[in-house]
PDB file of C-alpha atoms in Angstrom:
ATOM      1  CA  MET A  26      62.931  -9.561  17.847  1.00  0.00           C
ATOM      2  CA  LYS A  27      59.721 -10.841  16.993  1.00  0.00           C
ATOM      3  CA  VAL A  28      56.816  -9.968  19.088  1.00  0.00           C
ATOM      4  CA  CYS A  29      52.975 -11.812  18.907  1.00  0.00           C
ATOM      5  CA  ILE A  30      50.121  -9.688  20.484  1.00  0.00           C
ATOM      6  CA  PHE A  31      47.968 -13.119  21.273  1.00  0.00           C
ATOM      7  CA  GLY A  32      44.521 -11.492  21.739  1.00  0.00           C
ATOM      8  CA  ALA A  33      44.960  -8.073  19.978  1.00  0.00           C
ATOM      9  CA  GLY A  34      41.514  -6.399  21.440  1.00  0.00           C
ATOM     10  CA  ALA A  35      41.618  -2.845  22.595  1.00  0.00           C
ATOM     11  CA  ILE A  36      44.576  -3.443  24.853  1.00  0.00           C
ATOM     12  CA  GLY A  37      46.527  -5.831  23.162  1.00  0.00           C
ATOM     13  CA  GLY A  38      45.862  -3.655  19.333  1.00  0.00           C
ATOM     14  CA  TYR A  39      47.106  -0.838  20.835  1.00  0.00           C
ATOM     15  CA  LEU A  40      50.328  -1.936  22.359  1.00  0.00           C
ATOM     16  CA  GLY A  41      50.896  -3.907  18.873  1.00  0.00           C
ATOM     17  CA  ALA A  42      50.000  -0.890  16.789  1.00  0.00           C
ATOM     18  CA  GLU A  43      52.563   1.276  19.123  1.00  0.00           C
ATOM     19  CA  MET A  44      55.287  -1.431  18.676  1.00  0.00           C
ATOM     20  CA  SER A  45      54.657  -1.542  15.152  1.00  0.00           C
ATOM     21  CA  ARG A  46      54.881   2.066  14.336  1.00  0.00           C
ATOM     22  CA  ALA A  47      58.338   1.908  16.335  1.00  0.00           C
ATOM     23  CA  GLY A  48      59.905  -0.504  14.012  1.00  0.00           C
ATOM     24  CA  ALA A  49      59.436  -4.215  15.857  1.00  0.00           C
ATOM     25  CA  ASP A  50      58.725  -7.097  14.216  1.00  0.00           C
ATOM     26  CA  VAL A  51      54.984  -7.792  15.598  1.00  0.00           C
ATOM     27  CA  SER A  52      51.973  -9.858  14.743  1.00  0.00           C
ATOM     28  CA  LEU A  53      48.864  -9.712  15.850  1.00  0.00           C
ATOM     29  CA  VAL A  54      46.238 -12.819  16.485  1.00  0.00           C
ATOM     30  CA  ALA A  55      42.687 -11.667  16.088  1.00  0.00           C
ATOM     31  CA  ARG A  56      39.694 -13.006  15.224  1.00  0.00           C
ATOM     32  CA  GLY A  57      35.973 -12.046  13.423  1.00  0.00           C
ATOM     33  CA  ALA A  58      35.299  -8.522  11.849  1.00  0.00           C
ATOM     34  CA  HIS A  59      38.134  -6.900  13.901  1.00  0.00           C
ATOM     35  CA  LEU A  60      40.654  -9.096  12.086  1.00  0.00           C
ATOM     36  CA  GLU A  61      39.134  -8.848   8.812  1.00  0.00           C
ATOM     37  CA  ALA A  62      39.048  -5.026   8.744  1.00  0.00           C
ATOM     38  CA  MET A  63      42.708  -5.217   9.852  1.00  0.00           C
ATOM     39  CA  ARG A  64      44.017  -7.162   7.220  1.00  0.00           C
ATOM     40  CA  ARG A  65      41.779  -5.077   4.966  1.00  0.00           C
ATOM     41  CA  ASP A  66      42.235  -1.546   6.079  1.00  0.00           C
ATOM     42  CA  GLY A  67      45.352  -1.702   8.388  1.00  0.00           C
ATOM     43  CA  LEU A  68      45.065  -0.905  12.382  1.00  0.00           C
ATOM     44  CA  ARG A  69      43.874   2.824  13.506  1.00  0.00           C
ATOM     45  CA  VAL A  70      44.368   4.042  16.417  1.00  0.00           C
ATOM     46  CA  ILE A  71      42.786   7.433  17.712  1.00  0.00           C
ATOM     47  CA  LYS A  72      44.292   9.265  20.561  1.00  0.00           C
ATOM     48  CA  GLU A  73      43.940  12.643  22.006  1.00  0.00           C
ATOM     49  CA  ASN A  74      46.108  14.368  19.582  1.00  0.00           C
ATOM     50  CA  GLU A  75      46.953  12.357  16.720  1.00  0.00           C
ATOM     51  CA  GLU A  76      45.525   9.435  14.558  1.00  0.00           C
ATOM     52  CA  PHE A  77      47.579   6.659  12.879  1.00  0.00           C
ATOM     53  CA  VAL A  78      47.515   3.338  10.727  1.00  0.00           C
ATOM     54  CA  THR A  79      49.756   0.483  10.762  1.00  0.00           C
ATOM     55  CA  ARG A  80      49.833  -2.541   9.535  1.00  0.00           C
ATOM     56  CA  PRO A  81      51.277  -5.809  11.264  1.00  0.00           C
ATOM     57  CA  VAL A  82      50.763  -9.005  10.042  1.00  0.00           C
ATOM     58  CA  CYS A  83      47.181 -10.205  11.237  1.00  0.00           C
ATOM     59  CA  THR A  84      45.955 -13.472  11.383  1.00  0.00           C
ATOM     60  CA  ASN A  85      44.107 -16.033  13.354  1.00  0.00           C
ATOM     61  CA  ASP A  86      46.206 -18.868  12.756  1.00  0.00           C
ATOM     62  CA  THR A  87      49.532 -19.140  14.905  1.00  0.00           C
ATOM     63  CA  SER A  88      50.982 -21.925  13.021  1.00  0.00           C
ATOM     64  CA  GLU A  89      51.881 -18.850  10.342  1.00  0.00           C
ATOM     65  CA  LEU A  90      53.866 -17.149  12.706  1.00  0.00           C
ATOM     66  CA  GLY A  91      56.693 -19.205  13.589  1.00  0.00           C
ATOM     67  CA  VAL A  92      58.557 -19.023  17.074  1.00  0.00           C
ATOM     68  CA  GLN A  93      58.529 -15.806  18.876  1.00  0.00           C
ATOM     69  CA  ASP A  94      61.062 -13.659  21.351  1.00  0.00           C
ATOM     70  CA  TYR A  95      57.876 -12.481  23.314  1.00  0.00           C
ATOM     71  CA  ILE A  96      54.348 -13.269  23.432  1.00  0.00           C
ATOM     72  CA  ILE A  97      51.999 -10.600  25.216  1.00  0.00           C
ATOM     73  CA  ILE A  98      48.823 -12.004  25.910  1.00  0.00           C
ATOM     74  CA  GLY A  99      45.968  -9.552  25.838  1.00  0.00           C
ATOM     75  CA  LEU A 100      42.826 -12.087  26.259  1.00  0.00           C
ATOM     76  CA  LYS A 101      40.866 -11.654  29.397  1.00  0.00           C
ATOM     77  CA  ALA A 102      42.437 -14.157  32.193  1.00  0.00           C
ATOM     78  CA  HIS A 103      39.310 -16.487  32.316  1.00  0.00           C
ATOM     79  CA  GLN A 104      40.381 -16.668  28.517  1.00  0.00           C
ATOM     80  CA  ILE A 105      43.993 -18.033  28.649  1.00  0.00           C
ATOM     81  CA  THR A 106      43.094 -21.927  29.708  1.00  0.00           C
ATOM     82  CA  ALA A 107      41.488 -22.400  26.375  1.00  0.00           C
ATOM     83  CA  ALA A 108      44.123 -20.623  24.011  1.00  0.00           C
ATOM     84  CA  VAL A 109      46.709 -22.641  25.462  1.00  0.00           C
ATOM     85  CA  PRO A 110      47.192 -25.360  22.327  1.00  0.00           C
ATOM     86  CA  ALA A 111      47.321 -21.961  19.910  1.00  0.00           C
ATOM     87  CA  LEU A 112      50.057 -20.625  21.828  1.00  0.00           C
ATOM     88  CA  GLN A 113      52.550 -23.812  21.224  1.00  0.00           C
ATOM     89  CA  PRO A 114      53.572 -22.900  17.494  1.00  0.00           C
ATOM     90  CA  LEU A 115      54.595 -19.893  18.949  1.00  0.00           C
ATOM     91  CA  MET A 116      56.660 -20.826  21.688  1.00  0.00           C
ATOM     92  CA  GLY A 117      60.650 -22.069  21.519  1.00  0.00           C
ATOM     93  CA  ASN A 118      63.230 -22.544  24.130  1.00  0.00           C
ATOM     94  CA  ASN A 119      63.707 -18.442  24.585  1.00  0.00           C
ATOM     95  CA  THR A 120      60.266 -17.408  24.553  1.00  0.00           C
ATOM     96  CA  SER A 121      59.171 -15.048  26.985  1.00  0.00           C
ATOM     97  CA  VAL A 122      55.234 -14.836  27.514  1.00  0.00           C
ATOM     98  CA  VAL A 123      54.099 -11.549  29.310  1.00  0.00           C
ATOM     99  CA  ALA A 124      50.418 -12.443  30.226  1.00  0.00           C
ATOM    100  CA  ALA A 125      48.628  -8.676  30.144  1.00  0.00           C
ATOM    101  CA  VAL A 126      45.947  -9.571  32.476  1.00  0.00           C
ATOM    102  CA  ASN A 127      43.836  -8.060  35.527  1.00  0.00           C
ATOM    103  CA  GLY A 128      44.183 -10.316  38.694  1.00  0.00           C
ATOM    104  CA  ILE A 129      46.213 -12.824  39.674  1.00  0.00           C
ATOM    105  CA  PRO A 130      48.165 -14.774  37.131  1.00  0.00           C
ATOM    106  CA  TYR A 131      48.585 -18.331  37.062  1.00  0.00           C
ATOM    107  CA  TRP A 132      52.320 -18.365  37.779  1.00  0.00           C
ATOM    108  CA  TYR A 133      52.096 -16.228  41.260  1.00  0.00           C
ATOM    109  CA  PHE A 134      53.683 -18.813  43.173  1.00  0.00           C
ATOM    110  CA  HIS A 135      56.616 -19.377  40.835  1.00  0.00           C
ATOM    111  CA  ARG A 136      59.797 -18.825  42.480  1.00  0.00           C
ATOM    112  CA  HIS A 137      57.425 -17.304  45.338  1.00  0.00           C
ATOM    113  CA  GLY A 138      59.712 -19.084  48.311  1.00  0.00           C
ATOM    114  CA  GLY A 139      58.217 -20.208  51.465  1.00  0.00           C
ATOM    115  CA  LYS A 140      55.405 -23.228  51.666  1.00  0.00           C
ATOM    116  CA  LEU A 141      53.154 -22.427  48.793  1.00  0.00           C
ATOM    117  CA  ASP A 142      56.145 -21.693  46.355  1.00  0.00           C
ATOM    118  CA  GLY A 143      55.298 -23.838  42.864  1.00  0.00           C
ATOM    119  CA  LYS A 144      51.684 -24.023  43.780  1.00  0.00           C
ATOM    120  CA  VAL A 145      48.881 -23.892  41.067  1.00  0.00           C
ATOM    121  CA  VAL A 146      46.348 -21.554  41.656  1.00  0.00           C
ATOM    122  CA  GLU A 147      43.245 -23.375  40.934  1.00  0.00           C
ATOM    123  CA  SER A 148      40.749 -20.485  40.455  1.00  0.00           C
ATOM    124  CA  VAL A 149      42.677 -19.194  37.640  1.00  0.00           C
ATOM    125  CA  ASP A 150      44.347 -22.357  36.228  1.00  0.00           C
ATOM    126  CA  PRO A 151      42.273 -25.293  36.758  1.00  0.00           C
ATOM    127  CA  GLY A 152      44.352 -28.304  36.514  1.00  0.00           C
ATOM    128  CA  GLY A 153      47.574 -26.366  35.694  1.00  0.00           C
ATOM    129  CA  VAL A 154      47.118 -26.061  32.422  1.00  0.00           C
ATOM    130  CA  GLN A 155      48.762 -23.039  31.797  1.00  0.00           C
ATOM    131  CA  TRP A 156      51.669 -23.810  34.253  1.00  0.00           C
ATOM    132  CA  ASN A 157      52.101 -27.300  32.285  1.00  0.00           C
ATOM    133  CA  GLY A 158      51.281 -26.036  28.874  1.00  0.00           C
ATOM    134  CA  ILE A 159      52.765 -22.231  29.161  1.00  0.00           C
ATOM    135  CA  GLY A 160      55.531 -23.024  31.636  1.00  0.00           C
ATOM    136  CA  PRO A 161      56.150 -20.550  34.550  1.00  0.00           C
ATOM    137  CA  GLU A 162      59.547 -19.959  33.512  1.00  0.00           C
ATOM    138  CA  ARG A 163      58.648 -18.381  30.573  1.00  0.00           C
ATOM    139  CA  ALA A 164      56.568 -15.851  32.528  1.00  0.00           C
ATOM    140  CA  ILE A 165      57.256 -12.022  32.859  1.00  0.00           C
ATOM    141  CA  GLY A 166      54.818 -10.110  34.977  1.00  0.00           C
ATOM    142  CA  CYS A 167      52.882  -7.328  33.564  1.00  0.00           C
ATOM    143  CA  ILE A 168      50.156  -4.613  35.336  1.00  0.00           C
ATOM    144  CA  VAL A 169      48.131  -2.689  32.472  1.00  0.00           C
ATOM    145  CA  TYR A 170      47.012   1.123  33.801  1.00  0.00           C
ATOM    146  CA  PRO A 171      46.308   2.445  29.975  1.00  0.00           C
ATOM    147  CA  ALA A 172      42.475   2.346  28.778  1.00  0.00           C
ATOM    148  CA  THR A 173      41.250   1.575  25.466  1.00  0.00           C
ATOM    149  CA  GLU A 174      38.097   0.468  23.829  1.00  0.00           C
ATOM    150  CA  ILE A 175      37.702  -0.928  19.947  1.00  0.00           C
ATOM    151  CA  GLU A 176      35.571   1.912  18.768  1.00  0.00           C
ATOM    152  CA  ARG A 177      34.586  -0.162  15.498  1.00  0.00           C
ATOM    153  CA  PRO A 178      36.257  -3.190  14.118  1.00  0.00           C
ATOM    154  CA  GLY A 179      40.013  -2.546  12.980  1.00  0.00           C
ATOM    155  CA  VAL A 180      39.779   1.047  15.336  1.00  0.00           C
ATOM    156  CA  ILE A 181      41.006   1.392  18.509  1.00  0.00           C
ATOM    157  CA  ARG A 182      40.717   4.417  20.853  1.00  0.00           C
ATOM    158  CA  HIS A 183      43.444   5.321  23.173  1.00  0.00           C
ATOM    159  CA  ILE A 184      41.736   6.860  26.341  1.00  0.00           C
ATOM    160  CA  TYR A 185      44.659   7.641  28.522  1.00  0.00           C
ATOM    161  CA  GLY A 186      47.487   6.161  30.322  1.00  0.00           C
ATOM    162  CA  ASP A 187      50.905   4.946  29.015  1.00  0.00           C
ATOM    163  CA  LYS A 188      52.224   2.531  32.178  1.00  0.00           C
ATOM    164  CA  PHE A 189      52.984  -1.042  32.173  1.00  0.00           C
ATOM    165  CA  PRO A 190      54.979  -1.958  34.918  1.00  0.00           C
ATOM    166  CA  ILE A 191      56.513  -5.389  34.184  1.00  0.00           C
ATOM    167  CA  GLY A 192      59.080  -7.629  36.619  1.00  0.00           C
ATOM    168  CA  GLU A 193      60.086 -11.513  37.073  1.00  0.00           C
ATOM    169  CA  PRO A 194      58.504 -13.478  39.144  1.00  0.00           C
ATOM    170  CA  SER A 195      61.966 -14.073  41.126  1.00  0.00           C
ATOM    171  CA  GLY A 196      62.448 -10.202  41.411  1.00  0.00           C
ATOM    172  CA  GLU A 197      65.595 -10.590  39.020  1.00  0.00           C
ATOM    173  CA  ILE A 198      66.586  -8.103  37.065  1.00  0.00           C
ATOM    174  CA  THR A 199      67.532 -10.091  33.871  1.00  0.00           C
ATOM    175  CA  PRO A 200      68.444  -9.304  30.172  1.00  0.00           C
ATOM    176  CA  ARG A 201      65.022 -10.581  29.188  1.00  0.00           C
ATOM    177  CA  VAL A 202      62.901  -7.960  31.269  1.00  0.00           C
ATOM    178  CA  GLN A 203      65.527  -5.458  30.359  1.00  0.00           C
ATOM    179  CA  ARG A 204      64.666  -6.003  26.526  1.00  0.00           C
ATOM    180  CA  LEU A 205      61.161  -6.241  27.090  1.00  0.00           C
ATOM    181  CA  SER A 206      61.253  -2.488  29.134  1.00  0.00           C
ATOM    182  CA  GLU A 207      63.155  -1.102  26.217  1.00  0.00           C
ATOM    183  CA  LEU A 208      60.557  -2.572  24.042  1.00  0.00           C
ATOM    184  CA  PHE A 209      57.831  -1.086  25.504  1.00  0.00           C
ATOM    185  CA  GLU A 210      59.818   2.214  25.788  1.00  0.00           C
ATOM    186  CA  ALA A 211      60.486   2.535  22.405  1.00  0.00           C
ATOM    187  CA  ALA A 212      56.953   2.473  21.441  1.00  0.00           C
ATOM    188  CA  GLY A 213      56.233   5.151  24.000  1.00  0.00           C
ATOM    189  CA  GLN A 214      54.886   3.446  26.665  1.00  0.00           C
ATOM    190  CA  ARG A 215      56.310   3.641  30.728  1.00  0.00           C
ATOM    191  CA  ALA A 216      57.506   0.259  31.613  1.00  0.00           C
ATOM    192  CA  PRO A 217      59.576   0.336  34.775  1.00  0.00           C
ATOM    193  CA  VAL A 218      61.152  -3.220  36.069  1.00  0.00           C
ATOM    194  CA  LEU A 219      59.889  -3.973  39.167  1.00  0.00           C
ATOM    195  CA  GLU A 220      61.516  -5.899  41.647  1.00  0.00           C
ATOM    196  CA  ARG A 221      58.798  -6.753  43.672  1.00  0.00           C
ATOM    197  CA  ILE A 222      55.988  -7.048  40.695  1.00  0.00           C
ATOM    198  CA  ARG A 223      53.469  -9.359  43.250  1.00  0.00           C
ATOM    199  CA  ASP A 224      53.238  -5.516  45.283  1.00  0.00           C
ATOM    200  CA  GLU A 225      52.070  -3.659  41.843  1.00  0.00           C
ATOM    201  CA  ILE A 226      49.344  -6.303  41.100  1.00  0.00           C
ATOM    202  CA  TRP A 227      48.024  -6.625  44.307  1.00  0.00           C
ATOM    203  CA  LEU A 228      47.560  -2.976  44.378  1.00  0.00           C
ATOM    204  CA  LYS A 229      45.778  -2.916  41.257  1.00  0.00           C
ATOM    205  CA  LEU A 230      43.330  -6.324  42.322  1.00  0.00           C
ATOM    206  CA  TRP A 231      43.098  -4.023  45.284  1.00  0.00           C
ATOM    207  CA  GLY A 232      40.441  -1.755  43.605  1.00  0.00           C
ATOM    208  CA  ASN A 233      39.534  -4.486  40.756  1.00  0.00           C
ATOM    209  CA  LEU A 234      38.274  -6.827  43.377  1.00  0.00           C
ATOM    210  CA  SER A 235      35.740  -4.432  45.076  1.00  0.00           C
ATOM    211  CA  PHE A 236      34.760  -1.569  42.587  1.00  0.00           C
ATOM    212  CA  ASN A 237      34.485  -4.049  39.718  1.00  0.00           C
ATOM    213  CA  PRO A 238      31.351  -6.352  41.480  1.00  0.00           C
ATOM    214  CA  VAL A 239      29.978  -3.493  43.268  1.00  0.00           C
ATOM    215  CA  SER A 240      29.835  -2.044  39.914  1.00  0.00           C
ATOM    216  CA  ALA A 241      28.340  -4.739  38.295  1.00  0.00           C
ATOM    217  CA  LEU A 242      26.124  -5.128  40.841  1.00  0.00           C
ATOM    218  CA  THR A 243      24.511  -1.711  41.690  1.00  0.00           C
ATOM    219  CA  HIS A 244      25.365  -0.392  37.959  1.00  0.00           C
ATOM    220  CA  ALA A 245      27.132   2.796  39.617  1.00  0.00           C
ATOM    221  CA  THR A 246      30.272   4.548  38.586  1.00  0.00           C
ATOM    222  CA  LEU A 247      33.561   4.930  40.401  1.00  0.00           C
ATOM    223  CA  ASP A 248      32.555   8.316  41.412  1.00  0.00           C
ATOM    224  CA  VAL A 249      29.201   7.076  42.744  1.00  0.00           C
ATOM    225  CA  ILE A 250      30.724   4.056  44.421  1.00  0.00           C
ATOM    226  CA  CYS A 251      33.644   5.707  46.234  1.00  0.00           C
ATOM    227  CA  THR A 252      31.369   8.520  47.758  1.00  0.00           C
ATOM    228  CA  ASP A 253      28.162   6.667  48.338  1.00  0.00           C
ATOM    229  CA  PRO A 254      28.676   5.603  52.288  1.00  0.00           C
ATOM    230  CA  GLY A 255      27.111   2.367  51.926  1.00  0.00           C
ATOM    231  CA  THR A 256      28.892   1.115  48.692  1.00  0.00           C
ATOM    232  CA  ARG A 257      32.203   2.717  49.718  1.00  0.00           C
ATOM    233  CA  ALA A 258      32.079   1.059  53.203  1.00  0.00           C
ATOM    234  CA  VAL A 259      31.417  -2.243  51.220  1.00  0.00           C
ATOM    235  CA  CYS A 260      35.064  -1.742  49.071  1.00  0.00           C
ATOM    236  CA  LYS A 261      36.696  -0.531  52.326  1.00  0.00           C
ATOM    237  CA  ALA A 262      35.588  -3.851  53.976  1.00  0.00           C
ATOM    238  CA  MET A 263      36.647  -6.038  51.041  1.00  0.00           C
ATOM    239  CA  MET A 264      40.104  -4.188  50.513  1.00  0.00           C
ATOM    240  CA  LEU A 265      41.235  -4.577  54.002  1.00  0.00           C
ATOM    241  CA  GLU A 266      40.485  -8.433  53.796  1.00  0.00           C
ATOM    242  CA  ALA A 267      42.250  -8.685  50.946  1.00  0.00           C
ATOM    243  CA  GLN A 268      45.067  -7.047  52.917  1.00  0.00           C
ATOM    244  CA  GLU A 269      45.549  -9.017  55.314  1.00  0.00           C
ATOM    245  CA  ILE A 270      45.562 -11.901  52.983  1.00  0.00           C
ATOM    246  CA  ALA A 271      48.318 -10.189  51.082  1.00  0.00           C
ATOM    247  CA  GLU A 272      50.543  -9.416  53.407  1.00  0.00           C
ATOM    248  CA  THR A 273      50.483 -12.629  54.971  1.00  0.00           C
ATOM    249  CA  LEU A 274      51.970 -13.534  51.764  1.00  0.00           C
ATOM    250  CA  GLY A 275      54.700 -10.775  51.793  1.00  0.00           C
ATOM    251  CA  VAL A 276      53.067  -8.088  50.072  1.00  0.00           C
ATOM    252  CA  LYS A 277      53.729  -4.345  50.474  1.00  0.00           C
ATOM    253  CA  PHE A 278      51.349  -1.612  49.950  1.00  0.00           C
ATOM    254  CA  ARG A 279      52.549   1.705  49.028  1.00  0.00           C
ATOM    255  CA  VAL A 280      49.344   3.050  49.953  1.00  0.00           C
ATOM    256  CA  ASP A 281      46.487   3.011  52.443  1.00  0.00           C
ATOM    257  CA  VAL A 282      42.952   1.831  51.979  1.00  0.00           C
ATOM    258  CA  GLU A 283      41.901   5.435  52.218  1.00  0.00           C
ATOM    259  CA  ARG A 284      44.481   6.741  49.510  1.00  0.00           C
ATOM    260  CA  ARG A 285      43.471   4.016  47.432  1.00  0.00           C
ATOM    261  CA  ILE A 286      39.755   4.634  47.560  1.00  0.00           C
ATOM    262  CA  GLU A 287      40.211   8.387  46.931  1.00  0.00           C
ATOM    263  CA  GLY A 288      42.585   7.513  43.523  1.00  0.00           C
ATOM    264  CA  ALA A 289      39.412   5.363  42.315  1.00  0.00           C
ATOM    265  CA  ARG A 290      36.752   8.240  43.207  1.00  0.00           C
ATOM    266  CA  LYS A 291      39.123  11.044  40.982  1.00  0.00           C
ATOM    267  CA  VAL A 292      38.855   9.188  38.045  1.00  0.00           C
ATOM    268  CA  GLY A 293      35.533  10.224  37.727  1.00  0.00           C
ATOM    269  CA  ALA A 294      32.113   8.640  36.298  1.00  0.00           C
ATOM    270  CA  HIS A 295      34.066   5.789  35.039  1.00  0.00           C
ATOM    271  CA  LYS A 296      32.200   2.007  34.185  1.00  0.00           C
ATOM    272  CA  THR A 297      34.434  -0.572  35.338  1.00  0.00           C
ATOM    273  CA  SER A 298      35.317  -3.220  33.022  1.00  0.00           C
ATOM    274  CA  MET A 299      33.261  -5.880  34.682  1.00  0.00           C
ATOM    275  CA  LEU A 300      30.278  -3.309  34.256  1.00  0.00           C
ATOM    276  CA  GLN A 301      31.158  -2.989  30.899  1.00  0.00           C
ATOM    277  CA  ASP A 302      31.299  -6.879  30.110  1.00  0.00           C
ATOM    278  CA  LEU A 303      28.038  -7.188  31.664  1.00  0.00           C
ATOM    279  CA  GLU A 304      26.368  -4.555  29.746  1.00  0.00           C
ATOM    280  CA  ARG A 305      27.896  -6.183  26.565  1.00  0.00           C
ATOM    281  CA  GLY A 306      26.778  -9.728  27.612  1.00  0.00           C
ATOM    282  CA  ARG A 307      30.455 -10.781  28.058  1.00  0.00           C
ATOM    283  CA  GLU A 308      31.967 -13.056  30.531  1.00  0.00           C
ATOM    284  CA  MET A 309      32.868 -11.157  33.552  1.00  0.00           C
ATOM    285  CA  GLU A 310      36.277 -11.246  35.042  1.00  0.00           C
ATOM    286  CA  ILE A 311      35.062 -13.254  38.676  1.00  0.00           C
ATOM    287  CA  ALA A 312      37.469 -15.824  38.950  1.00  0.00           C
ATOM    288  CA  PRO A 313      40.622 -13.809  38.981  1.00  0.00           C
ATOM    289  CA  LEU A 314      39.335 -10.876  40.504  1.00  0.00           C
ATOM    290  CA  LEU A 315      37.553 -12.115  42.988  1.00  0.00           C
ATOM    291  CA  THR A 316      37.685 -15.988  43.431  1.00  0.00           C
ATOM    292  CA  VAL A 317      41.386 -16.354  43.315  1.00  0.00           C
ATOM    293  CA  VAL A 318      41.265 -13.791  46.739  1.00  0.00           C
ATOM    294  CA  GLN A 319      38.790 -16.564  48.164  1.00  0.00           C
ATOM    295  CA  GLU A 320      41.288 -19.283  47.477  1.00  0.00           C
ATOM    296  CA  PHE A 321      43.910 -17.603  48.760  1.00  0.00           C
ATOM    297  CA  GLY A 322      42.005 -16.791  52.373  1.00  0.00           C
ATOM    298  CA  ARG A 323      41.587 -20.731  52.285  1.00  0.00           C
ATOM    299  CA  MET A 324      45.017 -21.235  51.724  1.00  0.00           C
ATOM    300  CA  LEU A 325      46.153 -19.135  54.620  1.00  0.00           C
ATOM    301  CA  ASP A 326      43.043 -19.569  57.078  1.00  0.00           C
ATOM    302  CA  VAL A 327      42.382 -15.964  56.659  1.00  0.00           C
ATOM    303  CA  PRO A 328      38.402 -15.303  56.859  1.00  0.00           C
ATOM    304  CA  THR A 329      36.924 -13.202  54.033  1.00  0.00           C
ATOM    305  CA  PRO A 330      33.401 -12.337  54.785  1.00  0.00           C
ATOM    306  CA  THR A 331      32.436  -9.294  52.889  1.00  0.00           C
ATOM    307  CA  ILE A 332      34.054 -10.907  49.897  1.00  0.00           C
ATOM    308  CA  ASP A 333      32.259 -14.326  50.113  1.00  0.00           C
ATOM    309  CA  VAL A 334      28.743 -12.098  50.537  1.00  0.00           C
ATOM    310  CA  VAL A 335      29.780  -9.922  47.145  1.00  0.00           C
ATOM    311  CA  HIS A 336      31.400 -12.983  45.411  1.00  0.00           C
ATOM    312  CA  ALA A 337      27.940 -14.975  45.965  1.00  0.00           C
ATOM    313  CA  LEU A 338      26.134 -12.018  44.803  1.00  0.00           C
ATOM    314  CA  ILE A 339      27.999 -11.460  41.607  1.00  0.00           C
ATOM    315  CA  CYS A 340      28.146 -15.282  40.723  1.00  0.00           C
ATOM    316  CA  GLN A 341      24.127 -15.039  40.910  1.00  0.00           C
ATOM    317  CA  ARG A 342      24.064 -11.917  38.614  1.00  0.00           C
ATOM    318  CA  ALA A 343      26.433 -13.628  36.220  1.00  0.00           C
ATOM    319  CA  MET A 344      24.219 -16.598  36.059  1.00  0.00           C
ATOM    320  CA  THR A 345      21.168 -14.609  35.649  1.00  0.00           C
ATOM    321  CA  ALA A 346      22.818 -12.743  32.924  1.00  0.00           C
ATOM    322  CA  LYS A 347      23.637 -15.552  30.907  1.00  0.00           C
ATOM    323  CA  MET A 348      20.217 -16.917  31.158  1.00  0.00           C
ATOM    324  CA  ASN A 349      18.623 -14.107  29.484  1.00  0.00           C
TER     325      ASN A 349
END
């Protein structure tokens, strides 16, 4: 079984290293100093109780790798469209593609049922580039819960977590999703196969669409956001607006808003990924976490007043950061 990790950064590199250590035929696609360090010294992973080095094939040229059984995309969601041409040499008739990203994926309405079935999500996939260039039928859903970081080129530190829920857009338990679950589990990760993968996508998005932009606007960590009455109220209002949209689409939340906020508070003094991106001068994931919820609200005629305000503010913050 051939597996390509396309975008072997913090999460992708960690997952590829664990799969390679477990004996899978893994290749990593990366670039820059991180790629050169992995080619020269191997990929080192530092965990709480251990440290190891693995040496999978590393490249920035997908034409060297051939057709894969699974492609796991470790890019940020807003980076995938530009990568579609580079994915072409990796895809054959039976290749499955796993976009291990935050937010709503390009395939969301594939086999969704109802009047929106087959609809392209423009804020995530403008012009349907991913839909047409990757194909929704290749997609397997995946939610990423572990936290990792690139400590220096070629070195990834695992901070916490080992859970990657996966599932077919159709809800079926297929041989390909079962094999993928086994592949994750052989690498020491938990990958339960869910029949309602969209429920889990929204559960994580629920927090990301609120905590992420509020943290980038205030520079506050999760514990502060969730305990300060003002920021907590803003996040709760955003989450309730998103909940109405999600439930209109048939999503079922297994926890309520208060429990979801409390879970985030318990994480402690953690900087969200959006705040980290802002501080490091990187593009923030606004479209797949926030703009897409606005888009869904417009589709369904569900108002999103708090989300609209926060969206306007974070877009202005991103513009200011780019100018500086």
